[in-house]
């Protein structure tokens, strides 16, 4: 089954708006959560990440909120801009580097910001 | 800084053909990955390797082989290409497993006629 799920395949927002991308996960051992951004014909790059010892991490216009009891995390983007148009992939996994601790990615959300 | 290169950029094959994709990284990372990207399905892990000569199956390993010839290179083989298959294969590397940032290559786009 899909361990990490993104509920919206696509989202459209007007420039300047606030948007929220959601991600749910199943494994309660996960303690590392990340959002990757992918422009068309480009590779994914890490946008922002958070460990489970905090429930929020902010970086400029981007904030990750973590709800560990609900096995849910989200990416909030404020003052959205046309250059935010991209595919956003959530990822979750164990923080520790050993064993079989690989990341699992969600299906991606295609975000379009309309000028 | 560093870079990941993938060859070829475009790969066209025939049904049943064995096809090999190559990946090189100069980050000196221990861990390397092969993902398959399909529209609407995100990134699915095919194989990964935590060090030279190591090989671990991902969720989508059936129909593929991989080889970590040396620390800097990781190749993926499609053992028998499926007709009308189209996908992008992404290679990535990271310092280690777990919560380590993954750096992705530009991808190889496969088309099977």
Short mmCIF file of C-alpha atoms in Angstrom, two decimals:
data_model
loop_
_atom_site.label_atom_id
_atom_site.label_comp_id
_atom_site.label_asym_id
_atom_site.label_seq_id
_atom_site.Cartn_x
_atom_site.Cartn_y
_atom_site.Cartn_z
CA UNK A 1 0.00 0.00 0.00
CA UNK A 2 0.94 3.63 -0.34
CA UNK A 3 2.70 4.61 2.89
CA UNK A 4 2.88 8.31 2.10
CA UNK A 5 -0.09 9.95 0.41
CA UNK A 6 -0.75 13.39 -0.98
CA UNK A 7 -4.46 14.09 -1.06
CA UNK A 8 -4.50 16.56 -3.93
CA UNK A 9 -3.06 15.65 -7.33
CA UNK A 10 -3.22 19.32 -8.34
CA UNK A 11 -3.90 22.78 -6.94
CA UNK A 12 -4.35 26.17 -8.56
CA UNK A 13 -4.02 29.46 -6.71
CA UNK A 14 -4.01 33.11 -7.63
CA UNK A 15 -0.71 34.98 -7.26
CA UNK A 16 -0.35 36.42 -3.75
CA UNK A 17 -2.59 33.78 -2.18
CA UNK A 18 -1.85 31.32 0.59
CA UNK A 19 -1.87 27.64 -0.20
CA UNK A 20 -1.60 24.45 1.79
CA UNK A 21 -0.24 21.13 0.52
CA UNK A 22 -1.07 18.07 2.58
CA UNK A 23 0.65 14.77 3.19
CA UNK A 24 -0.43 11.75 5.26
CA UNK A 25 1.74 8.85 6.32
CA UNK A 26 1.07 5.46 7.89
CA UNK A 27 4.23 4.47 9.73
CA UNK A 28 4.33 5.99 13.23
CA UNK A 29 8.06 5.26 13.41
CA UNK A 30 8.71 8.01 10.85
CA UNK A 31 10.39 11.01 12.43
CA UNK A 32 11.76 12.92 9.45
CA UNK A 33 9.50 14.82 7.04
CA UNK A 34 10.44 16.73 3.93
CA UNK A 35 9.08 18.57 0.94
CA UNK A 36 10.87 18.43 -2.42
CA UNK A 37 10.13 20.75 -5.31
CA UNK A 38 10.39 19.78 -8.96
CA UNK A 39 10.19 22.15 -11.92
CA UNK A 40 9.17 20.66 -15.31
CA UNK A 41 12.10 18.88 -16.96
CA UNK A 42 14.21 19.41 -13.84
CA UNK A 43 15.17 17.18 -10.95
CA UNK A 44 13.56 17.34 -7.49
CA UNK A 45 15.39 19.48 -4.94
CA UNK A 46 14.89 19.67 -1.19
CA UNK A 47 12.72 22.64 -0.22
CA UNK A 48 12.30 22.23 3.52
CA UNK A 49 12.45 19.47 6.12
CA UNK A 50 11.59 18.95 9.76
CA UNK A 51 12.32 16.42 12.47
CA UNK A 52 9.63 15.15 14.79
CA UNK A 53 11.05 16.93 17.85
CA UNK A 54 9.33 20.11 16.60
CA UNK A 55 5.86 20.64 15.17
CA UNK A 56 6.68 23.56 12.92
CA UNK A 57 9.56 24.88 10.86
CA UNK A 58 9.54 28.12 8.95
CA UNK A 59 11.84 29.24 6.12
CA UNK A 60 10.77 32.49 4.51
CA UNK A 61 7.44 32.00 2.76
CA UNK A 62 7.49 28.24 3.43
CA UNK A 63 6.36 26.58 6.66
CA UNK A 64 6.06 22.90 7.49
CA UNK A 65 3.50 21.93 10.13
CA UNK A 66 3.71 18.47 11.67
CA UNK A 67 0.83 16.70 13.39
CA UNK A 68 2.46 13.51 14.61
CA UNK A 69 -0.58 12.11 16.40
CA UNK A 70 -2.58 12.53 13.20
CA UNK A 71 0.26 11.22 11.03
CA UNK A 72 -0.04 14.29 8.89
CA UNK A 73 2.21 17.12 7.77
CA UNK A 74 1.61 20.08 5.52
CA UNK A 75 3.45 22.75 3.58
CA UNK A 76 2.11 26.29 3.76
CA UNK A 77 3.22 28.78 1.13
CA UNK A 78 2.36 32.43 1.67
CA UNK A 79 2.41 35.26 -0.90
CA UNK A 80 2.49 32.70 -3.70
CA UNK A 81 4.36 33.64 -6.87
CA UNK A 82 4.27 32.30 -10.44
CA UNK A 83 7.74 30.81 -9.88
CA UNK A 84 6.20 28.57 -7.19
CA UNK A 85 4.53 26.69 -10.05
CA UNK A 86 6.02 23.20 -9.80
CA UNK A 87 5.39 19.67 -8.58
CA UNK A 88 5.70 19.31 -4.80
CA UNK A 89 6.65 15.89 -3.42
CA UNK A 90 6.34 15.09 0.25
CA UNK A 91 8.64 12.49 1.76
CA UNK A 92 8.80 10.79 5.13
CA UNK A 93 10.98 8.23 6.85
CA UNK A 94 13.14 7.44 9.85
CA UNK A 95 15.69 10.10 10.75
CA UNK A 96 18.43 7.65 11.76
CA UNK A 97 20.93 6.76 9.07
CA UNK A 98 21.29 3.06 9.74
CA UNK A 99 19.48 -0.11 8.83
CA UNK A 100 16.87 0.03 6.13
CA UNK A 101 15.90 3.64 6.80
CA UNK A 102 14.99 4.95 3.40
CA UNK A 103 12.62 7.79 2.54
CA UNK A 104 9.20 7.16 1.04
CA UNK A 105 7.84 9.75 -1.37
CA UNK A 106 4.24 10.76 -2.00
CA UNK A 107 2.63 10.90 -5.43
CA UNK A 108 3.20 14.63 -5.86
CA UNK A 109 0.92 17.67 -6.13
CA UNK A 110 1.05 19.81 -9.25
CA UNK A 111 0.80 23.43 -8.16
CA UNK A 112 -0.09 26.22 -10.57
CA UNK A 113 0.14 29.85 -9.49
CA UNK A 114 -1.79 32.12 -11.83
CA UNK A 115 -0.48 35.69 -12.28
CA UNK B 1 29.22 21.12 -4.21
CA UNK B 2 28.90 18.24 -6.56
CA UNK B 3 26.95 16.92 -9.48
CA UNK B 4 25.09 13.81 -10.55
CA UNK B 5 25.11 12.83 -14.20
CA UNK B 6 22.90 10.28 -15.88
CA UNK B 7 23.44 8.69 -19.27
CA UNK B 8 21.77 8.53 -21.64
CA UNK B 9 19.32 11.40 -21.35
CA UNK B 10 16.88 9.69 -23.72
CA UNK B 11 16.69 5.94 -24.26
CA UNK B 12 14.55 4.27 -26.89
CA UNK B 13 14.29 0.52 -26.82
CA UNK B 14 12.42 -2.37 -28.33
CA UNK B 15 10.09 -4.71 -26.48
CA UNK B 16 12.05 -7.46 -24.73
CA UNK B 17 15.33 -5.61 -24.99
CA UNK B 18 17.76 -5.36 -22.08
CA UNK B 19 18.58 -1.73 -21.40
CA UNK B 20 21.17 -0.18 -19.09
CA UNK B 21 21.07 3.25 -17.49
CA UNK B 22 24.13 4.78 -15.84
CA UNK B 23 24.61 7.26 -13.01
CA UNK B 24 27.74 8.98 -11.68
CA UNK B 25 28.12 11.28 -8.65
CA UNK B 26 31.09 13.27 -7.39
CA UNK B 27 29.68 14.20 -3.98
CA UNK B 28 31.56 11.25 -2.47
CA UNK B 29 28.20 10.10 -1.08
CA UNK B 30 27.88 6.59 0.32
CA UNK B 31 24.24 6.01 -0.62
CA UNK B 32 22.77 5.98 -4.11
CA UNK B 33 19.25 5.35 -5.35
CA UNK B 34 17.29 4.59 -8.50
CA UNK B 35 13.71 5.86 -8.69
CA UNK B 36 11.07 5.54 -11.34
CA UNK B 37 8.85 8.56 -11.90
CA UNK B 38 5.41 8.08 -13.43
CA UNK B 39 2.77 10.74 -13.74
CA UNK B 40 0.46 10.65 -10.74
CA UNK B 41 2.60 8.12 -8.88
CA UNK B 42 5.44 10.25 -7.56
CA UNK B 43 8.82 8.61 -7.10
CA UNK B 44 8.98 4.87 -6.53
CA UNK B 45 12.21 3.33 -5.30
CA UNK B 46 13.61 0.57 -7.49
CA UNK B 47 17.01 -0.18 -5.93
CA UNK B 48 19.37 1.52 -3.54
CA UNK B 49 22.91 0.96 -2.34
CA UNK B 50 24.43 2.06 0.95
CA UNK B 51 28.03 1.53 -0.08
CA UNK B 52 30.19 0.19 -2.89
CA UNK B 53 29.11 -3.34 -3.95
CA UNK B 54 26.00 -3.18 -1.75
CA UNK B 55 22.55 -3.63 -3.29
CA UNK B 56 19.12 -3.34 -1.67
CA UNK B 57 15.73 -3.87 -3.30
CA UNK B 58 13.20 -1.09 -3.23
CA UNK B 59 9.45 -1.34 -3.69
CA UNK B 60 9.63 -1.74 -7.48
CA UNK B 61 12.64 -4.00 -8.06
CA UNK B 62 10.90 -6.69 -10.14
CA UNK B 63 12.01 -6.43 -13.76
CA UNK B 64 15.20 -4.57 -12.87
CA UNK B 65 18.79 -5.31 -11.86
CA UNK B 66 21.32 -2.88 -10.47
CA UNK B 67 25.04 -2.72 -9.87
CA UNK B 68 27.17 -0.48 -7.64
CA UNK B 69 30.47 -0.91 -9.40
CA UNK B 70 32.26 1.70 -7.34
CA UNK B 71 31.35 4.39 -4.86
CA UNK B 72 30.75 7.01 -7.52
CA UNK B 73 28.65 4.96 -9.93
CA UNK B 74 25.37 3.06 -9.83
CA UNK B 75 23.81 1.46 -12.90
CA UNK B 76 20.30 0.15 -13.48
CA UNK B 77 19.28 -2.51 -16.00
CA UNK B 78 15.79 -3.00 -17.33
CA UNK B 79 15.92 -6.75 -17.85
CA UNK B 80 13.15 -6.95 -20.48
CA UNK B 81 11.61 -3.71 -21.69
CA UNK B 82 7.81 -3.68 -21.81
CA UNK B 83 6.04 -2.48 -24.98
CA UNK B 84 4.60 1.06 -24.76
CA UNK B 85 6.44 1.67 -21.52
CA UNK B 86 7.32 5.29 -20.88
CA UNK B 87 8.88 6.57 -17.71
CA UNK B 88 11.59 8.81 -16.31
CA UNK B 89 14.28 7.15 -14.21
CA UNK B 90 15.94 9.33 -11.59
CA UNK B 91 19.21 8.58 -9.86
CA UNK B 92 19.95 10.20 -6.51
CA UNK B 93 22.64 10.14 -3.86
CA UNK B 94 22.93 11.13 -0.21
CA UNK B 95 25.49 11.00 2.58
CA UNK B 96 23.54 8.17 4.18
CA UNK B 97 20.05 6.81 4.68
CA UNK B 98 17.43 8.32 6.96
CA UNK B 99 16.94 12.04 7.14
CA UNK B 100 19.67 13.01 4.74
CA UNK B 101 19.06 15.29 1.79
CA UNK B 102 18.94 13.45 -1.50
CA UNK B 103 20.50 15.02 -4.58
CA UNK B 104 18.95 14.00 -7.87
CA UNK B 105 20.33 13.61 -11.35
CA UNK B 106 18.62 15.05 -14.46
CA UNK B 107 16.90 11.78 -15.33
CA UNK B 108 16.78 9.29 -18.19
CA UNK B 109 13.58 9.26 -20.22
CA UNK B 110 12.75 5.76 -21.45
CA UNK B 111 10.46 4.99 -24.37
CA UNK B 112 9.79 1.43 -25.46
CA UNK B 113 8.42 0.93 -28.97
#
